[in-house]
PDB file of C-alpha atoms in Angstrom:
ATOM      1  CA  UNK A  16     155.931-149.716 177.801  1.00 64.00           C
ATOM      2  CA  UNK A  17     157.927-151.600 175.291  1.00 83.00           C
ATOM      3  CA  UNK A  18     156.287-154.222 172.886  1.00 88.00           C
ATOM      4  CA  UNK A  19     157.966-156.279 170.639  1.00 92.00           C
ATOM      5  CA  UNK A  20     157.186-156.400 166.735  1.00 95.00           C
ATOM      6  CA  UNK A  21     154.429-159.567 167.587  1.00 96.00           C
ATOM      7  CA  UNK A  22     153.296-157.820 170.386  1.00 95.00           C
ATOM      8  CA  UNK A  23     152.168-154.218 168.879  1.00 94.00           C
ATOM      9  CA  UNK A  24     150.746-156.291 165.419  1.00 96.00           C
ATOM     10  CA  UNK A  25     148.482-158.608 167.822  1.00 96.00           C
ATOM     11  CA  UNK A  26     147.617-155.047 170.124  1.00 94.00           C
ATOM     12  CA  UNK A  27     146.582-153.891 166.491  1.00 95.00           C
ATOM     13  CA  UNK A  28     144.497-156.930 165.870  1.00 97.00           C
ATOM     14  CA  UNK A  29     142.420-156.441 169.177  1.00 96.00           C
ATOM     15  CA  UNK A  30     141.537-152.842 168.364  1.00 94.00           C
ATOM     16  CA  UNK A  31     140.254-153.802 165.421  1.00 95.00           C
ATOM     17  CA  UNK A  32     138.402-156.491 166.061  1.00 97.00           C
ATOM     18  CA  UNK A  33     137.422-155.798 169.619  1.00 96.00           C
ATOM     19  CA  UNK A  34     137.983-159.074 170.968  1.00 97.00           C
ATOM     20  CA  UNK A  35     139.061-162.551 169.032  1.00 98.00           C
ATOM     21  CA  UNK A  36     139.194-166.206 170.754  1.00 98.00           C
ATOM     22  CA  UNK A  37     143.465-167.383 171.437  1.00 97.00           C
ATOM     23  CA  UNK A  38     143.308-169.682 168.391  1.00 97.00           C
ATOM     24  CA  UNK A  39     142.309-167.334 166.023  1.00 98.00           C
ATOM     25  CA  UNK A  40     144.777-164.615 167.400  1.00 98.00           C
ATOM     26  CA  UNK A  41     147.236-167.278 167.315  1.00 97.00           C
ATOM     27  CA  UNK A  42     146.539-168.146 163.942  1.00 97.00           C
ATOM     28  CA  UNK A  43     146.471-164.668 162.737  1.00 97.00           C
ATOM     29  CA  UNK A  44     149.558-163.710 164.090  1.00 97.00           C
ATOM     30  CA  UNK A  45     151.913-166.658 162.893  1.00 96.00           C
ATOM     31  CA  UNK A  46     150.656-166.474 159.424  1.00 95.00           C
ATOM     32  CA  UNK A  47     151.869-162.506 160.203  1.00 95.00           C
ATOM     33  CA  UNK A  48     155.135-163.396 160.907  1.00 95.00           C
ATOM     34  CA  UNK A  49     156.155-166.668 158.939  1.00 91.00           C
ATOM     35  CA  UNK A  50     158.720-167.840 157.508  1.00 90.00           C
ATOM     36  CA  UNK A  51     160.764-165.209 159.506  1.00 90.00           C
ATOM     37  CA  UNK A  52     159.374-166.146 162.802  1.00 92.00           C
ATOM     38  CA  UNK A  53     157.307-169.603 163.847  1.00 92.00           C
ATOM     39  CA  UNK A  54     155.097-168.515 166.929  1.00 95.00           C
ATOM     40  CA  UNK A  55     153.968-171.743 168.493  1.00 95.00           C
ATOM     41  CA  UNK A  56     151.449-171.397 171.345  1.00 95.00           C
ATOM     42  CA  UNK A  57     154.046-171.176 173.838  1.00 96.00           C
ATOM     43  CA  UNK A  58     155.137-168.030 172.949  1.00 96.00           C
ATOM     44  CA  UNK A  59     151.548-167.104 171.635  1.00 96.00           C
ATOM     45  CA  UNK A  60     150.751-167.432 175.810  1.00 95.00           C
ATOM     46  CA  UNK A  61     154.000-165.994 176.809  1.00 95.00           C
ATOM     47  CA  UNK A  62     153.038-162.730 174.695  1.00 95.00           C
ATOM     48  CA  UNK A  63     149.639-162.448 175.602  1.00 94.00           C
ATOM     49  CA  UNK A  64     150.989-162.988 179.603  1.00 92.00           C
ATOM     50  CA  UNK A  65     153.209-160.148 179.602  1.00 93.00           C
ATOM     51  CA  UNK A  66     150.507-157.956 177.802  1.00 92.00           C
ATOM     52  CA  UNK A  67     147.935-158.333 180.206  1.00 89.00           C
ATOM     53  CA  UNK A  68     150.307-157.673 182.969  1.00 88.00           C
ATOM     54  CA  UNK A  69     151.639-154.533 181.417  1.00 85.00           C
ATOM     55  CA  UNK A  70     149.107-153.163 179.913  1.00 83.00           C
ATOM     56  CA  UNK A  71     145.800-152.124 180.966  1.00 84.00           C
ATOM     57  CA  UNK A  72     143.587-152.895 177.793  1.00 89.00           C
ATOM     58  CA  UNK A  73     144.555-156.859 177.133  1.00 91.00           C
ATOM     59  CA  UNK A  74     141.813-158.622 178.976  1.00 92.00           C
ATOM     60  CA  UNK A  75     140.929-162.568 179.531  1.00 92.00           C
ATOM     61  CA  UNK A  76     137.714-163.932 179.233  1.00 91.00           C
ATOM     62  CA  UNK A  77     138.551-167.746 179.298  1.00 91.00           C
ATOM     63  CA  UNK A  78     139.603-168.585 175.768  1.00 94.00           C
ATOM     64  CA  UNK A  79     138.908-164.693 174.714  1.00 97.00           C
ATOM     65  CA  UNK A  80     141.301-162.108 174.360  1.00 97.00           C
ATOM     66  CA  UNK A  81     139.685-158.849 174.607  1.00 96.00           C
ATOM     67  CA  UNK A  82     140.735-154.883 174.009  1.00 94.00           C
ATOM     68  CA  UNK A  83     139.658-153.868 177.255  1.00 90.00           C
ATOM     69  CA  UNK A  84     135.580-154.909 179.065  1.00 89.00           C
ATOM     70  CA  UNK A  85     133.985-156.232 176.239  1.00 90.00           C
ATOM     71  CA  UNK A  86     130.690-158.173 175.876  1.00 94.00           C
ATOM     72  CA  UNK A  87     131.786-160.951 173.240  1.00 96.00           C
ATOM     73  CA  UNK A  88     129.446-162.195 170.637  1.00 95.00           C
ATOM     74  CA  UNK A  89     129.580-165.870 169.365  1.00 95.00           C
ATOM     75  CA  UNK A  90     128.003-164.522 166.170  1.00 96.00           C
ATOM     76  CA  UNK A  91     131.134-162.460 165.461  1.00 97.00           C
ATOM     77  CA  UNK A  92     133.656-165.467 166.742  1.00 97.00           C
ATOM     78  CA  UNK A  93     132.148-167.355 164.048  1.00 97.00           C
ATOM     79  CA  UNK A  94     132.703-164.498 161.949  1.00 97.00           C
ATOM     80  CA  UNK A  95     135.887-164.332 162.005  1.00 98.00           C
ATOM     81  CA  UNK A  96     136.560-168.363 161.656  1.00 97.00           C
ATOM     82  CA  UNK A  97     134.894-167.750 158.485  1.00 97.00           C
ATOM     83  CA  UNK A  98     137.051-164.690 157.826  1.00 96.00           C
ATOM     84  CA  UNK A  99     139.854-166.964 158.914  1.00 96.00           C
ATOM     85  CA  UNK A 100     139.091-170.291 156.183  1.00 96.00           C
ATOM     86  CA  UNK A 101     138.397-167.805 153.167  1.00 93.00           C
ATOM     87  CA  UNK A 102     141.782-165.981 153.635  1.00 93.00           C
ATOM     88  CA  UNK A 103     144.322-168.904 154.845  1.00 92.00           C
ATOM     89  CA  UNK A 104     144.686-166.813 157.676  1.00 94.00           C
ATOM     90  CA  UNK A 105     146.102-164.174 156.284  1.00 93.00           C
ATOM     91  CA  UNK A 106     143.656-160.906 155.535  1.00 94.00           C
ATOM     92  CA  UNK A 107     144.527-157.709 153.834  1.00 92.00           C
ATOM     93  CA  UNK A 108     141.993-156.007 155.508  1.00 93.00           C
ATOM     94  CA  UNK A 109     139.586-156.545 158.416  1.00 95.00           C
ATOM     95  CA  UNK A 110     137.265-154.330 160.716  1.00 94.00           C
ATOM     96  CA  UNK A 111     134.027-154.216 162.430  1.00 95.00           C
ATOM     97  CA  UNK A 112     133.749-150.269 162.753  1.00 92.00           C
ATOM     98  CA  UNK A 113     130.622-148.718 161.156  1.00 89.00           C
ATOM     99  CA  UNK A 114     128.938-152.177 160.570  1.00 90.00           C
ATOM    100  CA  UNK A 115     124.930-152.077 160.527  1.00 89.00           C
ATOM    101  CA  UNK A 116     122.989-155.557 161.592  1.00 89.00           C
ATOM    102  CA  UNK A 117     122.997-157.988 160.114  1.00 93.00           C
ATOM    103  CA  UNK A 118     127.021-157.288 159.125  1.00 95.00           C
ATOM    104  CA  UNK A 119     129.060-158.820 161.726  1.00 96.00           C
ATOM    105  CA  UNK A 120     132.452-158.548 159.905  1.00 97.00           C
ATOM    106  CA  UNK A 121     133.906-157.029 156.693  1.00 96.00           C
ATOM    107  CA  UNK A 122     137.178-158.180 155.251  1.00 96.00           C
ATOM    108  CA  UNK A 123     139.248-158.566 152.027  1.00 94.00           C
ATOM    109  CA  UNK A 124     141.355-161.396 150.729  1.00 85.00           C
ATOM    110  CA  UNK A 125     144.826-161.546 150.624  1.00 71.00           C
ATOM    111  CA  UNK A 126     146.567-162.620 147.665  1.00 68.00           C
ATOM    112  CA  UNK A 127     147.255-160.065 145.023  1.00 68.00           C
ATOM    113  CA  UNK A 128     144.454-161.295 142.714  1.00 67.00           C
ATOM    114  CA  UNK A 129     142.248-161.735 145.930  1.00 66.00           C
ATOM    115  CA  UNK A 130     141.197-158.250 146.838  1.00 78.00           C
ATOM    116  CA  UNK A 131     137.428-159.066 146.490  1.00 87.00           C
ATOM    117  CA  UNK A 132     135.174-157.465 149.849  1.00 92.00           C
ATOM    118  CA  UNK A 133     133.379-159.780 151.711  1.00 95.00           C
ATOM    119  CA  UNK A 134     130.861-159.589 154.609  1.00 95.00           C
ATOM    120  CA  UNK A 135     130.042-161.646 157.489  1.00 96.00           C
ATOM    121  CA  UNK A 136     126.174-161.362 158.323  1.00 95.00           C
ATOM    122  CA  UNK A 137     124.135-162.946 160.580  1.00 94.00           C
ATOM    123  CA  UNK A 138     120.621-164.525 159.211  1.00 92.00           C
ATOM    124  CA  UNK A 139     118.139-165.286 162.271  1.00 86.00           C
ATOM    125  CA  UNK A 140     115.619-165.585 159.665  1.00 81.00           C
ATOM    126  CA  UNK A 141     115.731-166.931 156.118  1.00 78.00           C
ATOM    127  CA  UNK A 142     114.176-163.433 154.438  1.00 80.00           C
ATOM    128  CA  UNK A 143     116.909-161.341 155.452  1.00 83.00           C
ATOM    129  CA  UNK A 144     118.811-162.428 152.245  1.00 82.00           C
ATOM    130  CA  UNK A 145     115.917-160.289 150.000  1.00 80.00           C
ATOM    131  CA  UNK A 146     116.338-157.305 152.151  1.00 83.00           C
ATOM    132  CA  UNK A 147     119.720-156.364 153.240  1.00 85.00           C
ATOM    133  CA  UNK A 148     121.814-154.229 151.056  1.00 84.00           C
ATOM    134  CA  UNK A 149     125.557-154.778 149.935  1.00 86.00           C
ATOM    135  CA  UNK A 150     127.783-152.397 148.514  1.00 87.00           C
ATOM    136  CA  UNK A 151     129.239-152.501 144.707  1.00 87.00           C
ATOM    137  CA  UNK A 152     131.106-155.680 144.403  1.00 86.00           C
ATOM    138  CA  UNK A 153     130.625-156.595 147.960  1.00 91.00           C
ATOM    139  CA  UNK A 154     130.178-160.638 148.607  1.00 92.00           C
ATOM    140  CA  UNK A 155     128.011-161.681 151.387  1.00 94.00           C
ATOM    141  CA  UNK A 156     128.391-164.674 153.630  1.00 95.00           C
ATOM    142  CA  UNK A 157     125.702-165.445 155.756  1.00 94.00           C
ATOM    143  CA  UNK A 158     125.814-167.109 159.343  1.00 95.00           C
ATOM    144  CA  UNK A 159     123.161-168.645 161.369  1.00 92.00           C
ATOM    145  CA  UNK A 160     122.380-171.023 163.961  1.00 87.00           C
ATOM    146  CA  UNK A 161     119.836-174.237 163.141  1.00 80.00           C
ATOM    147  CA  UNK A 162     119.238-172.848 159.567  1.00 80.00           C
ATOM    148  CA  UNK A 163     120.625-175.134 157.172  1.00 75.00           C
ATOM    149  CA  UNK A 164     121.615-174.268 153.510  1.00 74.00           C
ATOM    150  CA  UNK A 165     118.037-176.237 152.509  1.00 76.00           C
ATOM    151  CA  UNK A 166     115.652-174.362 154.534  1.00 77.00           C
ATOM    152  CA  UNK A 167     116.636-171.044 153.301  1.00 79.00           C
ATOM    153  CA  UNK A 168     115.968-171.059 149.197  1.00 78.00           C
ATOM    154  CA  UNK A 169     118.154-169.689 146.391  1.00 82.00           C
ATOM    155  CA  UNK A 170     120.590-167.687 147.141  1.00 86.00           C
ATOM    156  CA  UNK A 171     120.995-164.811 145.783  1.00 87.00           C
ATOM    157  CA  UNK A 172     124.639-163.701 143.256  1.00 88.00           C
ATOM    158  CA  UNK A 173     127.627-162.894 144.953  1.00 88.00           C
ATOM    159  CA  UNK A 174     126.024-164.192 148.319  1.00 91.00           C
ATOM    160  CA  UNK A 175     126.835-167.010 150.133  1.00 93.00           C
ATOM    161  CA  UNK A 176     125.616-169.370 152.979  1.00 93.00           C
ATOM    162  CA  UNK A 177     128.300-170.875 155.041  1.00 94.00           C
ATOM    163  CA  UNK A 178     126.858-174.180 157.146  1.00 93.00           C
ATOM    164  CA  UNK A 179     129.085-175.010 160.296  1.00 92.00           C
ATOM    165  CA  UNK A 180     130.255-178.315 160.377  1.00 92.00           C
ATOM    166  CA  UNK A 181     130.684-180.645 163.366  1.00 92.00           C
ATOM    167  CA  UNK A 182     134.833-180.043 163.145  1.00 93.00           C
ATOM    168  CA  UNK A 183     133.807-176.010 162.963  1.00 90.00           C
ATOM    169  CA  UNK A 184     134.804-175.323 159.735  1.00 94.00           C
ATOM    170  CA  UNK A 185     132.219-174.544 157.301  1.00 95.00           C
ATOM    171  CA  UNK A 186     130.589-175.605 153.889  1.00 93.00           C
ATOM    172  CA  UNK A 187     130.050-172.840 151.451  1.00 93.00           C
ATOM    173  CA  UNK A 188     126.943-172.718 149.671  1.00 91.00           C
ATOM    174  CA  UNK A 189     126.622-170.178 146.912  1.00 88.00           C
ATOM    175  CA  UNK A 190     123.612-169.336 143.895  1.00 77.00           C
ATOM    176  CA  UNK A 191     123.471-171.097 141.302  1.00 67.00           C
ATOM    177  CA  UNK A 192     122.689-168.123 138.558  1.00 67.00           C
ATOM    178  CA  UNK A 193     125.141-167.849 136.352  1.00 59.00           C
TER     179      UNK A 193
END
């Protein structure tokens, strides 16, 4: 099977993240390709068309593009929007291999003086910030439905809280040590 250039980088995307809503694909893959290329959702749909039909590991759940039968997450969706905002859609580095709970998603920055690690974690209660573990230089960003940034204390250094807004992007709440 033959894949174009757009094609075998969004194939790549899949198998690392498992499975990623058509937006966020989309978005990843234009900021991939500008200013050479501008792939507007038309071709975003004609790409992912002809994948699914000749390939069998591109699957559809309605607005989810999976690498093969997948159980999705909403946890890691939101995740990845997060993931998505921090970076201006373009990340260095991405993966969800050889994550422990709470870690939903690690990923670095882009830019050249951007290389910090971050983590995506989900917080279904408030004391998980005191107990998980991050590596050396590691930021986390924590996730969580109906906990707002007020209800769950100070926040610990290089650890953040990231609040969903009604438009779904997020407010960033971080400590306030020094």
């Amino acid at each position: 099977m033959l894949l174009s250039k757009q094609q075998k980088y969004i194939t790549e995307v899949l198998k690392q993240l498992k499975y990623i809503r058509v937006d966020q694909l989309h978005a990843l893959t234009r900021e991939a390709f500008l200013p050479a290329m501008d792939i507007d959702e038309h071709r975003m749909a004609v790409m992912l068309r002809q994948m699914r039909t000749i390939t069998n590991f591109v699957r559809f759940q309605d607005d989810i593009v999976c690498y093969g039968e997948r159980e999705t997450d909403a946890r890691r969706l939101e995740a990845i929007d997060v993931m998505l905002e921090l970076t201006e859609n373009k990340p260095s580095f991405y993966s969800v291999y050889a994550l422990q709970e709470p870690l939903l998603l690690r990923f670095t920055g882009s830019g050249e003086n951007d290389t910090r690690l971050f983590s995506v974690a989900w917080m279904d209660i408030p004391a998980r910030i005191a107990t998980t573990t991050r590596m050396k230089g590691e930021r986390l960003i924590w996730i969580a439905d109906g906990i707002d940034a007020e209800r769950i204390g100070p926040i610990p250094k290089h650890q953040f809280f990231a609040q969903r807004q009604p438009d779904g992007t997020h407010r960033f709440f971080g400590s306030s040590e020094p």
